[in-house]
Amino acid sequence: MPDILVDGGWRSARNGGRREIRCPADGSLVGEVDEGTAEDAADAIESAWRAFHEGPWPTVPASERGDLLARVADLLERDRAEVARAESLDTGKRLVESGYDVDDVVGVFRYYARVAAEDAGRVVDTGRPDVVSRIVHEPVGVCGLITPWNYPLLQTSWKVAPALAAGNTLVLKPSELTPHSAILLMRLLAEAGLPDGVANLVLGAGPQVGAPLSEDPRVDLVSFTGGLETGKRIMAAAAGTVKRVALELGGKNPNIVFADAHVESAVDFALTAVFLHSGQVCSAGARLMVEDSLHDDFVDEVVRRAEQIRLGGPFDDKAETGPLISAAHLKKVEDYVADAVEQGAWLRCGGARPDDPDLTSGFYYLPTVFDRCDTSMGVVHEESFGPVLTVERFRTEDEAVAIANDSVLGLAGAVWTENAGKAQRVAGRLRMGTVWINDYHPYVPQAEWGGYKQSGIGRELGRAGLDEYRETKHIWHNVRPAPQRWFGG
Ligand SMILES: NC(=O)c1ccc[n+]([C@@H]2O[C@H](COP(=O)([O-])OP(=O)(O)OC[C@H]3O[C@@H](n4cnc5c(N)ncnc54)[C@H](O)[C@@H]3O)[C@@H](O)[C@H]2O)c1
Ligand SMILES: C[N+](C)(C)CC=O
């Protein structure tokens, strides 16, 4: 069956292009999908443009749009096993984790189903008795949505659900490495009753089918999640038509542990923070900062436990984390590790591919810890997006804040201390979009997500995540018009 969706019809790429998708855990063939071109992207944009300007969706009552999103959530629950399996085969992620991701996706659709009809606007008191003044919200228009491979459907849901809730039409371009869950989602949107042309899907490489979404004048908004350099290219391309731009980019996120922390929990979460999904998480706590007096024992324990982490494929019940996404990404992580050694960091564990013969056909890399790092080293500032932890030492609260903020990125971070006052003071001074206190990684649809500084522009999730997809219009109605005679006459 063809995989490109334009105006409600599934079709092949115009030039007949195809791409093999292989599981990163063992290289096995997952499937072959259509590989679109700029022409396919243009067709999808045209379809979304007509659906917006001629179709019913933007003016469907918001409560009905919410009802549709709730039906999508029901269908995702029905198909949880199928969707999770597709996600695991594409990403190599453990099946249990893909299942949790689908649960999170369901939660996102349910949240935007609820809030779709709330906050319809407001009446403004202008101080003029003969004027009725209203603020109303309207959809932005055609949205180009570009998503990454690490949490394919979850990151997609953060865009698709609020975009539809607000009455927009869209073209989705998932990562070329992980297209299958996007295909399944499009089928479920149709089954839930979404009109033809409202949601369109193009598959293919970024420069070919992603770039048109940031350049085409018919696209009103481009929302991108991915790497910093790609984000810069998209922002520059979108400037030509002054599109609304939303960017969710990377992070090198500090996980700050004070000596008065609950140490057992802090060690446990230091591992989860960085090694979950083998570090392929934008908010990974890949920068561990430990107070001087606790540092040595703490890092010894982190290393001891990191060495015990079991690697394996999606269906290996004993595995605790999986492979990297591709050979190219594995090479990037290896280069990052070589740089860390070159820059003088002390390799405490890992730093190599595993020698287990069962893992040689996948893109695995051992959990890696570097101690004796500091902000003079490039690796402390760069995102490896792999299972690599850099450890820094600090002495005071002020020093911890200064070191943590010494970064061009500002996505997320954590503070570990039993002193509530210190926790709140530090959280308030960190220049990051999310700060966890005595926890790491949780996110919920009700709470905004996004980055400070070069970690992004705009917010996903929460009310702000809906506002990204809404225009705000002021309607001024003079109910008793009379000549003003500004110009005499
Ligand atoms: N802030 C967040 O919430 C968040 C979430 C997930 C991932 N990320 C970041 O994503 C990065 C990893 O994802 P990735 O490797 O897929 O990123 P990437 O930038 O390589 O690709 C992301 C998407 O952009 C597309 N793309 C590539 N070039 C393009 C172009 N010129 N024009 C338009 N689209 C283009 C790709 O095909 C893919 O669909 C990491 O840096 C990670 O931190 C951030
Ligand atoms: C935003 N999150 C944590 C779901 C995935 C980031 O890569």
XYZ file of C-alpha atoms in Angstrom, residues 46 56 78 267 312 377 379 383 438 450:
10
model
C -1.654 22.376 -2.014
C -15.048 22.918 6.627
C -7.318 0.049 20.692
C 22.377 8.136 41.940
C 19.499 -5.450 23.897
C 35.932 21.571 27.310
C 32.272 18.215 25.040
C 25.091 17.278 22.829
C 14.437 15.656 43.104
C 10.393 24.059 25.361
